[in-house]
Amino acid sequence: ITVPDITAPVVNTTFNVTSPLINDVINFTGNVTDLGGLSTANITHNMSGVLTKVNFSLSGTSAQVSNATLITVAGGSVINFTMYATDISNNVRQNSTLITVRDATFPVVNTTFNVTSPLVNSVINFTGNVTDEVALLSANITYNMSGVLTKVNFSLSSASAQVSNATLITGCTETCAINFTMFATDTNNNVKQNSTLITVPDITAPVVNTTFNVT
């Protein structure tokens, strides 16, 4: 009577990095053992819907297999790495791990004004078009006029948005400078800012008083 081997191999996996960035290389390594003897191993990963399989032929009761994978997907993407090990009795064990590509890319912030040389008591429309490769979380418009700091906050979602604010030029005399800054934050707390200094032009003509010393 032959006692059947129904014990699956033991599979322990490791990564050289667990929060990779785009263009990093992940080394996925597995240490596999089996009492009866190993037959094959397989590393499978799914990156942006593309399934890749790497096969190994094994012998003996222990082995180490590994594969280097270049990360070509955007930040925030999730990659499923799975290692399969099969013994000579066709018992199969798998070990799967989800790896999330770290988002280290700042949002893109482009700003425009309806006027670039505003007069006192005119209105500035400060507009920002913001985008992010993953998703936006919030935006903020901050301006400093005559020492008074004003902040306008926006809650965002999705990967692109437009925000704007209308500012009346008051309490600021001719030649004064106003610093407008837009901040954009994505869901991974990457922050980008775009600042522009606006100067109120001097349009007031000089005052001329004349006198005569003789009549």
C-alpha positions as a printed NumPy array, in Angstrom:
array([[  0.   ,   0.   ,   0.   ],
       [  1.35 ,   3.401,  -1.   ],
       [  0.367,   6.319,   1.189],
       [ -0.529,   9.175,  -1.207],
       [  1.249,  12.505,  -0.947],
       [ -1.465,  15.107,  -0.408],
       [  0.705,  17.771,   1.234],
       [  1.167,  20.9  ,  -0.857],
       [  4.588,  22.576,  -1.047],
       [  5.481,  25.427,   1.303],
       [  5.897,  28.774,  -0.474],
       [  7.401,  31.847,   1.23 ],
       [  7.774,  35.009,  -0.855],
       [  9.668,  38.279,  -0.409],
       [ 10.089,  41.573,  -2.289],
       [ 13.097,  43.882,  -2.444],
       [ 10.654,  46.83 ,  -2.224],
       [  7.047,  46.881,  -1.061],
       [  6.132,  50.435,  -2.143],
       [  7.782,  50.804,  -5.536],
       [  7.741,  53.881,  -7.732],
       [  7.236,  53.939, -11.476],
       [ 10.411,  52.696, -13.272],
       [ 11.569,  50.824, -10.158],
       [ 12.457,  47.138, -10.455],
       [ 10.701,  44.649,  -8.181],
       [ 12.555,  41.441,  -7.356],
       [  9.925,  38.85 ,  -6.41 ],
       [ 11.599,  35.851,  -4.746],
       [ 10.141,  32.613,  -3.486],
       [ 11.619,  29.923,  -1.263],
       [  9.74 ,  26.664,  -1.852],
       [ 10.052,  23.309,  -0.093],
       [  8.291,  19.936,  -0.315],
       [  8.792,  16.63 ,   1.491],
       [  8.247,  14.435,  -1.566],
       [ 10.012,  16.512,  -4.206],
       [  9.36 ,  19.611,  -6.27 ],
       [  8.365,  19.621,  -9.925],
       [  7.711,  23.173, -11.15 ],
       [  7.188,  26.75 , -10.06 ],
       [  5.552,  29.736, -11.693],
       [  5.57 ,  33.486, -11.101],
       [  2.55 ,  35.356, -12.467],
       [  1.867,  39.067, -12.3  ],
       [ -0.86 ,  41.258, -13.728],
       [  0.19 ,  44.785, -14.648],
       [ -2.415,  47.035, -16.299],
       [ -4.352,  44.035, -17.552],
       [ -1.293,  42.373, -19.089],
       [ -0.748,  38.906, -17.592],
       [  2.872,  37.723, -17.468],
       [  3.886,  34.163, -16.544],
       [  7.424,  32.945, -15.833],
       [  7.894,  29.167, -15.503],
       [ 10.63 ,  27.219, -13.698],
       [ 11.513,  23.51 , -13.731],
       [ 12.561,  22.239, -10.287],
       [ 13.989,  19.156,  -8.656],
       [ 14.853,  18.127,  -5.117],
       [ 12.939,  19.149,  -2.02 ],
       [ 13.842,  22.855,  -1.89 ],
       [ 14.511,  25.656,  -4.338],
       [ 14.609,  29.413,  -4.688],
       [ 13.122,  31.167,  -7.714],
       [ 12.921,  34.871,  -8.501],
       [ 12.014,  37.319, -11.203],
       [ 12.806,  41.012, -11.772],
       [  9.897,  43.14 , -12.979],
       [ 10.161,  46.714, -14.244],
       [  7.283,  48.876, -12.979],
       [  5.803,  50.666, -15.985],
       [  2.376,  51.581, -14.59 ],
       [  1.33 ,  54.864, -13.009],
       [  1.327,  55.632,  -9.308],
       [ -1.648,  54.203,  -7.477],
       [ -1.789,  51.109,  -9.697],
       [ -2.121,  47.727,  -7.988],
       [ -0.131,  44.708,  -9.21 ],
       [ -0.972,  41.156,  -8.163],
       [  2.114,  38.943,  -7.788],
       [  1.453,  35.201,  -7.388],
       [  3.879,  32.31 ,  -7.004],
       [  2.747,  28.734,  -7.679],
       [  4.722,  25.656,  -6.647],
       [  3.85 ,  22.101,  -7.765],
       [  5.366,  18.906,  -6.378],
       [  5.859,  15.571,  -8.145],
       [  2.473,  14.404,  -6.839],
       [  0.767,  17.426,  -8.477],
       [ -0.013,  19.142,  -5.205],
       [ -0.097,  22.9  ,  -5.826],
       [  0.417,  25.787,  -3.424],
       [  0.101,  29.462,  -4.308],
       [  1.141,  32.615,  -2.5  ],
       [ -0.275,  35.965,  -3.698],
       [  0.587,  39.526,  -2.72 ],
       [ -0.87 ,  42.823,  -3.92 ],
       [  1.681,  45.592,  -4.436],
       [  0.544,  49.213,  -4.831],
       [  2.78 ,  51.5  ,  -6.885],
       [  3.508,  54.589,  -4.83 ],
       [  2.284,  57.888,  -6.248],
       [  5.073,  60.444,  -5.978],
       [  3.959,  62.638,  -8.888],
       [  2.779,  66.14 ,  -8.04 ],
       [ -0.417,  67.538,  -9.552],
       [ -0.094,  69.912, -12.505],
       [ -1.324,  73.459, -11.799],
       [ -1.829,  76.043, -14.563],
       [ -3.21 ,  79.45 , -13.557],
       [ -4.649,  82.385, -15.481],
       [ -5.976,  85.875, -14.686],
       [ -8.68 ,  87.876, -16.455],
       [ -6.428,  90.948, -16.011],
       [ -2.73 ,  91.14 , -15.248],
       [ -2.593,  94.868, -14.411],
       [ -5.727,  95.458, -12.305],
       [ -6.739,  98.874, -11.09 ],
       [ -7.933,  99.762,  -7.602],
       [-11.583,  98.639,  -7.208],
       [-11.407,  96.284, -10.192],
       [-12.02 ,  92.533,  -9.878],
       [ -9.386,  89.856, -10.505],
       [-10.585,  86.404, -11.537],
       [ -7.851,  83.929, -10.582],
       [ -8.466,  80.551, -12.233],
       [ -6.552,  77.299, -11.988],
       [ -6.734,  74.157, -14.1  ],
       [ -5.351,  71.26 , -12.075],
       [ -4.746,  67.642, -13.072],
       [ -3.277,  64.558, -11.428],
       [ -2.377,  61.105, -12.735],
       [ -4.34 ,  59.416,  -9.926],
       [ -6.933,  61.681,  -8.274],
       [ -7.193,  65.138,  -6.756],
       [ -8.156,  65.755,  -3.145],
       [ -8.271,  69.519,  -2.606],
       [ -7.193,  72.919,  -3.858],
       [ -6.587,  76.259,  -2.209],
       [ -6.317,  79.832,  -3.436],
       [ -4.343,  82.12 ,  -1.146],
       [ -3.629,  85.809,  -1.667],
       [ -2.03 ,  88.511,   0.433],
       [ -3.402,  92.024,  -0.06 ],
       [ -2.005,  94.818,   2.079],
       [ -0.932,  92.357,   4.756],
       [ -4.328,  90.605,   4.934],
       [ -4.032,  86.895,   4.117],
       [ -7.121,  85.298,   2.539],
       [ -7.547,  81.57 ,   1.913],
       [-10.268,  79.955,  -0.205],
       [-10.518,  76.144,   0.006],
       [-12.003,  73.659,  -2.472],
       [-12.771,  69.943,  -2.135],
       [-12.001,  68.008,  -5.316],
       [-12.434,  64.557,  -6.788],
       [-11.445,  62.838, -10.052],
       [ -8.213,  63.52 , -11.917],
       [ -8.922,  67.044, -13.204],
       [-10.722,  70.156, -12.038],
       [-11.017,  73.891, -12.529],
       [-11.241,  76.287,  -9.58 ],
       [-11.479,  80.056,  -9.516],
       [-12.038,  83.005,  -7.238],
       [-13.041,  86.637,  -7.84 ],
       [-11.11 ,  89.183,  -5.782],
       [-12.004,  92.867,  -5.448],
       [ -8.92 ,  95.065,  -5.289],
       [ -9.534,  97.107,  -2.153],
       [ -7.268,  98.383,   0.588],
       [ -4.457,  98.279,  -1.902],
       [ -3.101, 101.482,  -3.415],
       [ -1.424, 101.946,  -6.748],
       [  1.952, 100.181,  -7.095],
       [  1.076,  97.683,  -4.36 ],
       [  1.822,  94.004,  -5.109],
       [ -0.545,  91.087,  -4.46 ],
       [  0.759,  87.511,  -4.265],
       [ -1.709,  84.951,  -5.631],
       [ -0.921,  81.267,  -4.958],
       [ -2.826,  78.148,  -5.895],
       [ -2.139,  74.875,  -4.076],
       [ -3.33 ,  71.494,  -5.357],
       [ -3.174,  68.284,  -3.31 ],
       [ -3.782,  64.771,  -4.606],
       [ -5.121,  61.751,  -2.723],
       [ -1.557,  60.684,  -1.867],
       [ -0.767,  64.091,  -0.303],
       [  1.504,  65.277,  -3.093],
       [  1.236,  69.084,  -3.172],
       [  2.01 ,  71.482,  -6.028],
       [  1.81 ,  75.256,  -5.836],
       [  1.79 ,  77.975,  -8.486],
       [  2.387,  81.588,  -7.419],
       [  2.083,  84.841,  -9.352],
       [  2.797,  88.377,  -8.185],
       [  0.368,  91.004,  -9.514],
       [  1.214,  94.708,  -9.267],
       [ -1.479,  97.391,  -9.313],
       [ -0.307,  99.955, -11.889],
       [  0.186, 103.62 , -11.138],
       [ -2.216, 105.554, -13.386],
       [ -2.484, 108.766, -11.355],
       [ -0.832, 111.755, -12.983],
       [  1.395, 113.972, -10.871],
       [ -0.109, 117.007,  -9.12 ],
       [  1.371, 120.274, -10.379],
       [  0.95 , 123.547,  -8.476],
       [  2.452, 126.681,  -9.991],
       [  3.267, 130.07 ,  -8.488],
       [  4.747, 133.307,  -9.764],
       [  7.239, 135.471,  -7.856],
       [  6.182, 138.655,  -9.691],
       [  2.938, 139.925, -11.121]])
